Amino acid sequence: MTSFDDIKLSNAQIAWRAAQDIEDGAYVNLGIGFPEMVAQYTVEGRTPVFHTENGVLGFGPAPAPGEEDWDLINAGKKAITLKPGAAFFHHADSFAMVRGGHLDVAILGAFQVAENGDLANWSTGKGSIPAVGGAMDLVQSAKRVAVVTDHVTKKGEPKLVDRCSMPLTGVACVTRIYTSLAVVDIEGGHFVLREKLPQLSFDDLQSVTGGELKTDGRIADLAVPTL
Amino acid sequence: MTSFDDIKLSNAQIAWRAAQDIEDGAYVNLGIGFPEMVAQYTVEGRTPVFHTENGVLGFGPAPAPGEEDWDLINAGKKAITLKPGAAFFHHADSFAMVRGGHLDVAILGAFQVAENGDLANWSTGKGSIPAVGGAMDLVQSAKRVAVVTDHVTKKGEPKLVDRCSMPLTGVACVTRIYTSLAVVDIEGGHFVLREKLPQLSFDDLQSVTGGELKTDGRIADLAVPTL
Amino acid sequence: MDKTVATLAEAVADISDGATVMIGGFGGSGAPIELIHALIDRRVKGLTVINNNAGNGHVGIASMIENGLVAKMICSFPRSSDPVAFTEAYKSGRLELEVVPQGTLAERIRAAGAGIPAFYTATSYGTELAEGKPVEEFDGKHYVRERWLKADFALIKGELGDPMGNLTYRMAARNFNPIMAMAATKTIAQVSRIVPAGGIDPEQVISPGIFVDTVVEIPNPVQEEVLFREGAVYP
Amino acid sequence: MDKTVATLAEAVADISDGATVMIGGFGGSGAPIELIHALIDRRVKGLTVINNNAGNGHVGIASMIENGLVAKMICSFPRSSDPVAFTEAYKSGRLELEVVPQGTLAERIRAAGAGIPAFYTATSYGTELAEGKPVEEFDGKHYVRERWLKADFALIKGELGDPMGNLTYRMAARNFNPIMAMAATKTIAQVSRIVPAGGIDPEQVISPGIFVDTVVEIPNPVQEEVLFREGAVYP
């Protein structure tokens, strides 16, 4: 089994692709780490509003080194800045935004995503130290839950699977997956391939995907800039 | 059955008596109407903090006529003023204070109080227009729930009864009743007479009380100033 | 992002027959009277209205009732100094009433905004307002289960607003307004002044813009209590 | 009314072995580090600590764990850039852990403050964190029932405080502090500055004094993140 390491998208490119689907004015929560990169590729002319679990709406990028104020951080404990029109609020209000269904998009990382939309991204199972943060809240309540991820693990095992073997973060919650090789939707309990790298055949992609890839006939090229 | 109209306390005097039991620094909610009078008789040197359901903590007396600001009112829709250290908050936070058990004392009016502490004060029954306001919230959650009331109705019927015949506001919630004739505690499902007007005999008082008055041997004089 | 609209008519244009509408305010304080009157001008029918009260005199919600817009009131306290509009409609059977304890009303609204379909409260246990509701014992005390309360629209009144929808309120006019903003599919706010984004200190935002869809500026809004005392009748 | 005390030692004097203690903050922001260190000085044992995290480096909660004060952590995210104190204690079996989804943790705390013994949430449905909890369907969706979370004490960090206990916070340092203030039997706040009653605009009070029992002034409080980056070890 190959992981197509030579042609796969970088994390920056995956983030770029995910950013294209964020609409102007959308309220967006980006998971800690890799998903945070999506903010850097906001489409020109669109002004999404970024939410962080720890009580800020409307934050901007990191300040210059040395300019950090450690009372102004995001969920990943990184220093942030404010955009005009930002607001502070306490944790219960922050999660009222999340759990009340007020966020338009949540983008998270994944260990595994199943073809029914189940997501595993918080615990590798017994023995590891469990740490869930806000992931279980986000996946059950945002209007749209998307995943950014490598298509396969470092060992080359599929991350898109027929059924998650790792502890679930949420059930039937993911609707779109941006991977290093493809864009895959989840519809009616199936993976539906929307876009793939043009260098890959459908069979190539299926060979590194743990569940059956369906199509509705149209598969676009996954085209991203060099970043 | 006599109502002892000639000797009974005025509402101001009942309010005065109730005010004697409010401790310094207590958080207090006073019901609309008669109970509001309790604030006027705050004991010198004590500074209770008054809460109103509509989102103010630390309010003071009515402003001078003509000085009203109708965005600054109490639960009875009367204009109020602020004391230093007041705070505004929304209705859910206001009732978090009530329902979370943060109020030390709630003082309400009553149609009937039963010897088990049941209170009826919101609806006279079928046919009337029901209007409950915050009464059901207050009686179930304040640390101490007291009632100020005439000892009998205008028709001379007991308001302290063995069992409420009118729709309940709350069950087993009242612990002290300040009436126009007496101060009665509710303990272990019984009325326990603490104070009575000295002109009245125990039997006099029992004759206008619908449940059995018990004592623990000590009955003090209900002594209030002329107001 | 610009959530502002220029006119009251635009602000309420989406509200149609049969909608459930939360209306902020406690008596006159915080009542979005200009938005209410703009809604009356649209002559929609069959509304379910959620407010703490049920109108006073012949303006605001009382006028909505008198003018036949309202099929059902959900409130805690339908009495007022002049409740004639409500009382007549209710007694004639034209108006349905659901009485909810005030704290339960506030919490049901907040629950809707926070994604909590049901919660337990001691309030109303053992009373007729708890009839038919599930009861459960926790730590030796009885509690009644209550459901969230959602709305299609919320009409609210703020003090400052910005194009992002951030709002502040004025004194006790805050009351139900911020929680109703959370609980409606579309929240429409009138404010005394619109300031640019950044014109409200982020520390002082009471309703973050995520809860607010439309903002219309009404400088020097009238106070329902003042209208009532003048004996005003709308329209 | 004067809820202020002069010293940190006085502020934490009531906290004894076996207490359940909520500690505000999210990572270092809003962490009442001076109160935590004063508590470490008391060498109490067997505490249950409720915080979003489980400490970083060798200060604050990490130091509480290293110094044997903590029997159980209730948190959403025990990882940090240097979680060695937690990790060692947990792996050795000296420290019990209850992991709670962050929003459920916040809501359970708020529920305790608001008198709601239980509520339903979609969060964690179908996951191992919902095992053993009642599940109910509302409007076709499944929800898990969660219980309130109370504490004996809350240690929180504010910006301004007054003798009535009214508090403001600084930026994202607000986080869990206001809701923990509601949920504890005794809430102890350190603030950067104590102002006279009336020194905080009533519109800008975030925690009304009814939720706060003790206020101690710590001008120029240290920032946990700065201590951590300096490699500080307490005591």
GROMACS .gro file of N, CA, C and O in nm, chain B residues 1-93:
model
  372
  228MET      N    1  -6.640   3.460   6.462
  228MET     CA    2  -6.494   3.474   6.454
  228MET      C    3  -6.455   3.621   6.437
  228MET      O    4  -6.503   3.691   6.348
  229THR      N    5  -6.371   3.667   6.522
  229THR     CA    6  -6.328   3.807   6.513
  229THR      C    7  -6.196   3.816   6.440
  229THR      O    8  -6.118   3.721   6.437
  230SER      N    9  -6.170   3.927   6.380
  230SER     CA   10  -6.041   3.944   6.312
  230SER      C   11  -5.949   4.033   6.395
  230SER      O   12  -5.840   4.065   6.351
  231PHE      N   13  -5.993   4.074   6.511
  231PHE     CA   14  -5.911   4.158   6.599
  231PHE      C   15  -5.861   4.284   6.527
  231PHE      O   16  -5.747   4.325   6.543
  232ASP      N   17  -5.953   4.340   6.447
  232ASP     CA   18  -5.916   4.456   6.366
  232ASP      C   19  -5.868   4.574   6.450
  232ASP      O   20  -5.788   4.656   6.405
  233ASP      N   21  -5.918   4.581   6.571
  233ASP     CA   22  -5.886   4.698   6.654
  233ASP      C   23  -5.744   4.695   6.709
  233ASP      O   24  -5.687   4.800   6.739
  234ILE      N   25  -5.689   4.578   6.719
  234ILE     CA   26  -5.553   4.572   6.777
  234ILE      C   27  -5.446   4.530   6.680
  234ILE      O   28  -5.326   4.539   6.707
  235LYS      N   29  -5.488   4.482   6.565
  235LYS     CA   30  -5.389   4.420   6.474
  235LYS      C   31  -5.287   4.522   6.425
  235LYS      O   32  -5.313   4.643   6.421
  236LEU      N   33  -5.172   4.471   6.384
  236LEU     CA   34  -5.066   4.556   6.330
  236LEU      C   35  -5.104   4.606   6.191
  236LEU      O   36  -5.173   4.538   6.116
  237SER      N   37  -5.053   4.724   6.160
  237SER     CA   38  -5.064   4.774   6.022
  237SER      C   39  -4.963   4.699   5.935
  237SER      O   40  -4.870   4.635   5.985
  238ASN      N   41  -4.980   4.711   5.803
  238ASN     CA   42  -4.882   4.651   5.712
  238ASN      C   43  -4.741   4.705   5.740
  238ASN      O   44  -4.644   4.632   5.735
  239ALA      N   45  -4.733   4.835   5.767
  239ALA     CA   46  -4.602   4.894   5.797
  239ALA      C   47  -4.540   4.827   5.918
  239ALA      O   48  -4.420   4.799   5.921
  240GLN      N   49  -4.621   4.800   6.018
  240GLN     CA   50  -4.569   4.737   6.140
  240GLN      C   51  -4.527   4.592   6.116
  240GLN      O   52  -4.426   4.545   6.170
  241ILE      N   53  -4.604   4.523   6.034
  241ILE     CA   54  -4.564   4.385   5.998
  241ILE      C   55  -4.430   4.389   5.923
  241ILE      O   56  -4.338   4.311   5.951
  242ALA      N   57  -4.421   4.484   5.830
  242ALA     CA   58  -4.297   4.498   5.752
  242ALA      C   59  -4.180   4.531   5.844
  242ALA      O   60  -4.069   4.478   5.829
  243TRP      N   61  -4.206   4.618   5.941
  243TRP     CA   62  -4.101   4.654   6.038
  243TRP      C   63  -4.051   4.530   6.110
  243TRP      O   64  -3.931   4.507   6.124
  244ARG      N   65  -4.146   4.447   6.155
  244ARG     CA   66  -4.107   4.327   6.230
  244ARG      C   67  -4.023   4.233   6.144
  244ARG      O   68  -3.921   4.178   6.188
  245ALA      N   69  -4.067   4.217   6.017
  245ALA     CA   70  -3.993   4.129   5.926
  245ALA      C   71  -3.852   4.182   5.904
  245ALA      O   72  -3.755   4.105   5.896
  246ALA      N   73  -3.840   4.314   5.897
  246ALA     CA   74  -3.709   4.376   5.871
  246ALA      C   75  -3.610   4.347   5.983
  246ALA      O   76  -3.488   4.343   5.961
  247GLN      N   77  -3.660   4.327   6.107
  247GLN     CA   78  -3.569   4.304   6.220
  247GLN      C   79  -3.488   4.175   6.202
  247GLN      O   80  -3.381   4.159   6.259
  248ASP      N   81  -3.541   4.081   6.123
  248ASP     CA   82  -3.474   3.951   6.107
  248ASP      C   83  -3.380   3.948   5.987
  248ASP      O   84  -3.321   3.843   5.959
  249ILE      N   85  -3.370   4.058   5.915
  249ILE     CA   86  -3.280   4.059   5.799
  249ILE      C   87  -3.142   4.101   5.845
  249ILE      O   88  -3.122   4.210   5.897
  250GLU      N   89  -3.048   4.011   5.822
  250GLU     CA   90  -2.913   4.033   5.874
  250GLU      C   91  -2.833   4.129   5.787
  250GLU      O   92  -2.864   4.148   5.669
  251ASP      N   93  -2.734   4.184   5.847
  251ASP     CA   94  -2.643   4.272   5.772
  251ASP      C   95  -2.582   4.196   5.656
  251ASP      O   96  -2.534   4.083   5.672
  252GLY      N   97  -2.585   4.255   5.539
  252GLY     CA   98  -2.522   4.193   5.422
  252GLY      C   99  -2.604   4.085   5.356
  252GLY      O  100  -2.558   4.023   5.259
  253ALA      N  101  -2.725   4.061   5.405
  253ALA     CA  102  -2.809   3.957   5.343
  253ALA      C  103  -2.852   3.999   5.204
  253ALA      O  104  -2.875   4.117   5.177
  254TYR      N  105  -2.863   3.899   5.115
  254TYR     CA  106  -2.920   3.921   4.982
  254TYR      C  107  -3.069   3.888   4.990
  254TYR      O  108  -3.106   3.777   5.029
  255VAL      N  109  -3.151   3.986   4.954
  255VAL     CA  110  -3.293   3.980   4.986
  255VAL      C  111  -3.378   4.012   4.863
  255VAL      O  112  -3.351   4.108   4.791
  256ASN      N  113  -3.480   3.930   4.841
  256ASN     CA  114  -3.580   3.962   4.740
  256ASN      C  115  -3.713   3.984   4.808
  256ASN      O  116  -3.759   3.900   4.886
  257LEU      N  117  -3.774   4.097   4.780
  257LEU     CA  118  -3.903   4.133   4.839
  257LEU      C  119  -4.010   4.127   4.730
  257LEU      O  120  -3.994   4.186   4.623
  258GLY      N  121  -4.118   4.056   4.757
  258GLY     CA  122  -4.226   4.043   4.660
  258GLY      C  123  -4.291   4.177   4.627
  258GLY      O  124  -4.277   4.275   4.701
  259ILE      N  125  -4.361   4.178   4.516
  259ILE     CA  126  -4.430   4.298   4.469
  259ILE      C  127  -4.535   4.341   4.571
  259ILE      O  128  -4.605   4.258   4.628
  260GLY      N  129  -4.548   4.472   4.595
  260GLY     CA  130  -4.655   4.524   4.681
  260GLY      C  131  -4.611   4.532   4.826
  260GLY      O  132  -4.503   4.580   4.857
  261PHE      N  133  -4.698   4.479   4.913
  261PHE     CA  134  -4.675   4.486   5.057
  261PHE      C  135  -4.533   4.444   5.098
  261PHE      O  136  -4.464   4.520   5.170
  262PRO      N  137  -4.482   4.330   5.052
  262PRO     CA  138  -4.347   4.291   5.098
  262PRO      C  139  -4.241   4.396   5.068
  262PRO      O  140  -4.142   4.408   5.143
  263GLU      N  141  -4.259   4.474   4.960
  263GLU     CA  142  -4.162   4.579   4.927
  263GLU      C  143  -4.141   4.676   5.044
  263GLU      O  144  -4.035   4.738   5.057
  264MET      N  145  -4.242   4.692   5.129
  264MET     CA  146  -4.234   4.785   5.242
  264MET      C  147  -4.124   4.748   5.341
  264MET      O  148  -4.076   4.833   5.417
  265VAL      N  149  -4.086   4.621   5.341
  265VAL     CA  150  -3.985   4.575   5.437
  265VAL      C  151  -3.856   4.657   5.422
  265VAL      O  152  -3.789   4.688   5.521
  266ALA      N  153  -3.824   4.694   5.298
  266ALA     CA  154  -3.699   4.767   5.273
  266ALA      C  155  -3.695   4.900   5.347
  266ALA      O  156  -3.589   4.948   5.388
  267GLN      N  157  -3.813   4.960   5.367
  267GLN     CA  158  -3.819   5.090   5.434
  267GLN      C  159  -3.778   5.083   5.580
  267GLN      O  160  -3.747   5.185   5.641
  268TYR      N  161  -3.784   4.963   5.638
  268TYR     CA  162  -3.758   4.951   5.781
  268TYR      C  163  -3.628   4.878   5.811
  268TYR      O  164  -3.611   4.820   5.918
  269THR      N  165  -3.538   4.882   5.713
  269THR     CA  166  -3.407   4.821   5.733
  269THR      C  167  -3.346   4.872   5.864
  269THR      O  168  -3.348   4.992   5.892
  270VAL      N  169  -3.297   4.780   5.943
  270VAL     CA  170  -3.241   4.814   6.074
  270VAL      C  171  -3.116   4.900   6.056
  270VAL      O  172  -3.030   4.869   5.973
  271GLU      N  173  -3.111   5.006   6.132
  271GLU     CA  174  -2.996   5.098   6.130
  271GLU      C  175  -2.864   5.021   6.144
  271GLU      O  176  -2.850   4.934   6.230
  272GLY      N  177  -2.770   5.051   6.055
  272GLY     CA  178  -2.639   4.986   6.065
  272GLY      C  179  -2.628   4.858   5.985
  272GLY      O  180  -2.520   4.801   5.971
  273ARG      N  181  -2.740   4.808   5.934
  273ARG     CA  182  -2.734   4.690   5.849
  273ARG      C  183  -2.751   4.733   5.703
  273ARG      O  184  -2.826   4.825   5.673
  274THR      N  185  -2.680   4.664   5.615
  274THR     CA  186  -2.694   4.697   5.473
  274THR      C  187  -2.725   4.572   5.391
  274THR      O  188  -2.638   4.515   5.327
  275PRO      N  189  -2.851   4.529   5.397
  275PRO     CA  190  -2.890   4.420   5.308
  275PRO      C  191  -2.879   4.466   5.163
  275PRO      O  192  -2.880   4.586   5.135
  276VAL      N  193  -2.865   4.369   5.074
  276VAL     CA  194  -2.857   4.398   4.930
  276VAL      C  195  -2.984   4.345   4.866
  276VAL      O  196  -3.014   4.226   4.876
  277PHE      N  197  -3.057   4.435   4.802
  277PHE     CA  198  -3.185   4.393   4.746
  277PHE      C  199  -3.173   4.353   4.599
  277PHE      O  200  -3.107   4.420   4.520
  278HIS      N  201  -3.235   4.241   4.569
  278HIS     CA  202  -3.236   4.180   4.435
  278HIS      C  203  -3.375   4.197   4.374
  278HIS      O  204  -3.474   4.178   4.444
  279THR      N  205  -3.377   4.232   4.247
  279THR     CA  206  -3.506   4.229   4.179
  279THR      C  207  -3.495   4.140   4.055
  279THR      O  208  -3.392   4.140   3.986
  280GLU      N  209  -3.599   4.064   4.031
  280GLU     CA  210  -3.598   3.960   3.928
  280GLU      C  211  -3.555   4.012   3.792
  280GLU      O  212  -3.499   3.939   3.710
  281ASN      N  213  -3.588   4.137   3.764
  281ASN     CA  214  -3.563   4.190   3.630
  281ASN      C  215  -3.418   4.236   3.611
  281ASN      O  216  -3.389   4.306   3.513
  282GLY      N  217  -3.330   4.197   3.701
  282GLY     CA  218  -3.189   4.209   3.668
  282GLY      C  219  -3.112   4.321   3.735
  282GLY      O  220  -3.023   4.379   3.674
  283VAL      N  221  -3.144   4.349   3.861
  283VAL     CA  222  -3.068   4.449   3.936
  283VAL      C  223  -3.039   4.394   4.075
  283VAL      O  224  -3.127   4.341   4.141
  284LEU      N  225  -2.916   4.410   4.116
  284LEU     CA  226  -2.875   4.377   4.252
  284LEU      C  227  -2.822   4.506   4.314
  284LEU      O  228  -2.743   4.576   4.251
  285GLY      N  229  -2.870   4.537   4.435
  285GLY     CA  230  -2.818   4.656   4.503
  285GLY      C  231  -2.894   4.783   4.468
  285GLY      O  232  -2.834   4.888   4.453
  286PHE      N  233  -3.028   4.771   4.460
  286PHE     CA  234  -3.104   4.892   4.429
  286PHE      C  235  -3.153   4.959   4.556
  286PHE      O  236  -3.154   4.900   4.663
  287GLY      N  237  -3.190   5.086   4.541
  287GLY     CA  238  -3.237   5.165   4.652
  287GLY      C  239  -3.381   5.208   4.632
  287GLY      O  240  -3.451   5.156   4.546
  288PRO      N  241  -3.425   5.306   4.714
  288PRO     CA  242  -3.566   5.347   4.711
  288PRO      C  243  -3.604   5.418   4.581
  288PRO      O  244  -3.520   5.446   4.497
  289ALA      N  245  -3.732   5.445   4.567
  289ALA     CA  246  -3.784   5.516   4.451
  289ALA      C  247  -3.720   5.654   4.440
  289ALA      O  248  -3.686   5.716   4.541
  290PRO      N  249  -3.700   5.701   4.318
  290PRO     CA  250  -3.650   5.838   4.301
  290PRO      C  251  -3.761   5.938   4.331
  290PRO      O  252  -3.877   5.900   4.347
  291ALA      N  253  -3.724   6.065   4.341
  291ALA     CA  254  -3.824   6.170   4.358
  291ALA      C  255  -3.918   6.170   4.236
  291ALA      O  256  -3.874   6.139   4.125
  292PRO      N  257  -4.045   6.203   4.259
  292PRO     CA  258  -4.138   6.210   4.145
  292PRO      C  259  -4.082   6.301   4.036
  292PRO      O  260  -4.027   6.407   4.065
  293GLY      N  261  -4.094   6.257   3.913
  293GLY     CA  262  -4.039   6.332   3.801
  293GLY      C  263  -3.897   6.292   3.766
  293GLY      O  264  -3.847   6.326   3.659
  294GLU      N  265  -3.832   6.219   3.856
  294GLU     CA  266  -3.693   6.176   3.833
  294GLU      C  267  -3.685   6.031   3.783
  294GLU      O  268  -3.578   5.975   3.773
  295GLU      N  269  -3.800   5.970   3.755
  295GLU     CA  270  -3.800   5.830   3.717
  295GLU      C  271  -3.729   5.808   3.582
  295GLU      O  272  -3.743   5.888   3.491
  296ASP      N  273  -3.655   5.700   3.576
  296ASP     CA  274  -3.604   5.650   3.448
  296ASP      C  275  -3.668   5.513   3.430
  296ASP      O  276  -3.640   5.421   3.507
  297TRP      N  277  -3.750   5.498   3.330
  297TRP     CA  278  -3.830   5.374   3.319
  297TRP      C  279  -3.751   5.255   3.267
  297TRP      O  280  -3.806   5.147   3.249
  298ASP      N  281  -3.622   5.275   3.243
  298ASP     CA  282  -3.535   5.159   3.221
  298ASP      C  283  -3.476   5.109   3.353
  298ASP      O  284  -3.400   5.011   3.354
  299LEU      N  285  -3.510   5.177   3.461
  299LEU     CA  286  -3.455   5.138   3.592
  299LEU      C  287  -3.571   5.116   3.687
  299LEU      O  288  -3.613   5.207   3.760
  300ILE      N  289  -3.625   4.993   3.683
  300ILE     CA  290  -3.745   4.961   3.759
  300ILE      C  291  -3.725   4.830   3.835
  300ILE      O  292  -3.628   4.758   3.812
  301ASN      N  293  -3.818   4.804   3.926
  301ASN     CA  294  -3.812   4.676   3.997
  301ASN      C  295  -3.917   4.580   3.940
  301ASN      O  296  -3.985   4.612   3.841
  302ALA      N  297  -3.931   4.466   4.004
  302ALA     CA  298  -4.022   4.364   3.951
  302ALA      C  299  -4.167   4.410   3.951
  302ALA      O  300  -4.249   4.360   3.876
  303GLY      N  301  -4.197   4.508   4.036
  303GLY     CA  302  -4.331   4.564   4.038
  303GLY      C  303  -4.350   4.676   3.938
  303GLY      O  304  -4.453   4.744   3.937
  304LYS      N  305  -4.249   4.694   3.853
  304LYS     CA  306  -4.248   4.799   3.749
  304LYS      C  307  -4.247   4.939   3.808
  304LYS      O  308  -4.287   5.037   3.743
  305LYS      N  309  -4.201   4.950   3.932
  305LYS     CA  310  -4.186   5.083   3.993
  305LYS      C  311  -4.043   5.132   3.973
  305LYS      O  312  -3.947   5.054   3.976
  306ALA      N  313  -4.029   5.263   3.955
  306ALA     CA  314  -3.896   5.321   3.937
  306ALA      C  315  -3.815   5.305   4.065
  306ALA      O  316  -3.868   5.318   4.176
  307ILE      N  317  -3.687   5.276   4.048
  307ILE     CA  318  -3.596   5.260   4.162
  307ILE      C  319  -3.471   5.344   4.140
  307ILE      O  320  -3.457   5.411   4.037
  308THR      N  321  -3.382   5.340   4.236
  308THR     CA  322  -3.252   5.405   4.222
  308THR      C  323  -3.144   5.299   4.248
  308THR      O  324  -3.176   5.187   4.288
  309LEU      N  325  -3.020   5.335   4.224
  309LEU     CA  326  -2.911   5.241   4.249
  309LEU      C  327  -2.830   5.284   4.369
  309LEU      O  328  -2.811   5.403   4.393
  310LYS      N  329  -2.781   5.187   4.445
  310LYS     CA  330  -2.683   5.214   4.549
  310LYS      C  331  -2.543   5.185   4.494
  310LYS      O  332  -2.529   5.109   4.397
  311PRO      N  333  -2.440   5.242   4.554
  311PRO     CA  334  -2.304   5.212   4.508
  311PRO      C  335  -2.279   5.061   4.515
  311PRO      O  336  -2.314   4.997   4.615
  312GLY      N  337  -2.219   5.007   4.409
  312GLY     CA  338  -2.193   4.863   4.408
  312GLY      C  339  -2.305   4.782   4.346
  312GLY      O  340  -2.304   4.660   4.356
  313ALA      N  341  -2.399   4.849   4.284
  313ALA     CA  342  -2.507   4.778   4.215
  313ALA      C  343  -2.455   4.711   4.089
  313ALA      O  344  -2.345   4.741   4.041
  314ALA      N  345  -2.535   4.617   4.037
  314ALA     CA  346  -2.498   4.548   3.913
  314ALA      C  347  -2.623   4.516   3.833
  314ALA      O  348  -2.729   4.489   3.889
  315PHE      N  349  -2.608   4.522   3.700
  315PHE     CA  350  -2.714   4.478   3.608
  315PHE      C  351  -2.676   4.342   3.548
  315PHE      O  352  -2.557   4.314   3.528
  316PHE      N  353  -2.777   4.263   3.516
  316PHE     CA  354  -2.753   4.132   3.452
  316PHE      C  355  -2.883   4.090   3.385
  316PHE      O  356  -2.989   4.148   3.411
  317HIS      N  357  -2.871   3.988   3.298
  317HIS     CA  358  -2.991   3.948   3.224
  317HIS      C  359  -3.077   3.852   3.305
  317HIS      O  360  -3.039   3.809   3.414
  318HIS      N  361  -3.191   3.820   3.250
  318HIS     CA  362  -3.291   3.744   3.325
  318HIS      C  363  -3.246   3.604   3.365
  318HIS      O  364  -3.282   3.555   3.471
  319ALA      N  365  -3.170   3.538   3.278
  319ALA     CA  366  -3.126   3.402   3.315
  319ALA      C  367  -3.024   3.409   3.429
  319ALA      O  368  -3.027   3.326   3.520
  320ASP      N  369  -2.937   3.508   3.424
  320ASP     CA  370  -2.843   3.526   3.536
  320ASP      C  371  -2.918   3.567   3.663
  320ASP      O  372  -2.883   3.523   3.773
   0.00000   0.00000   0.00000
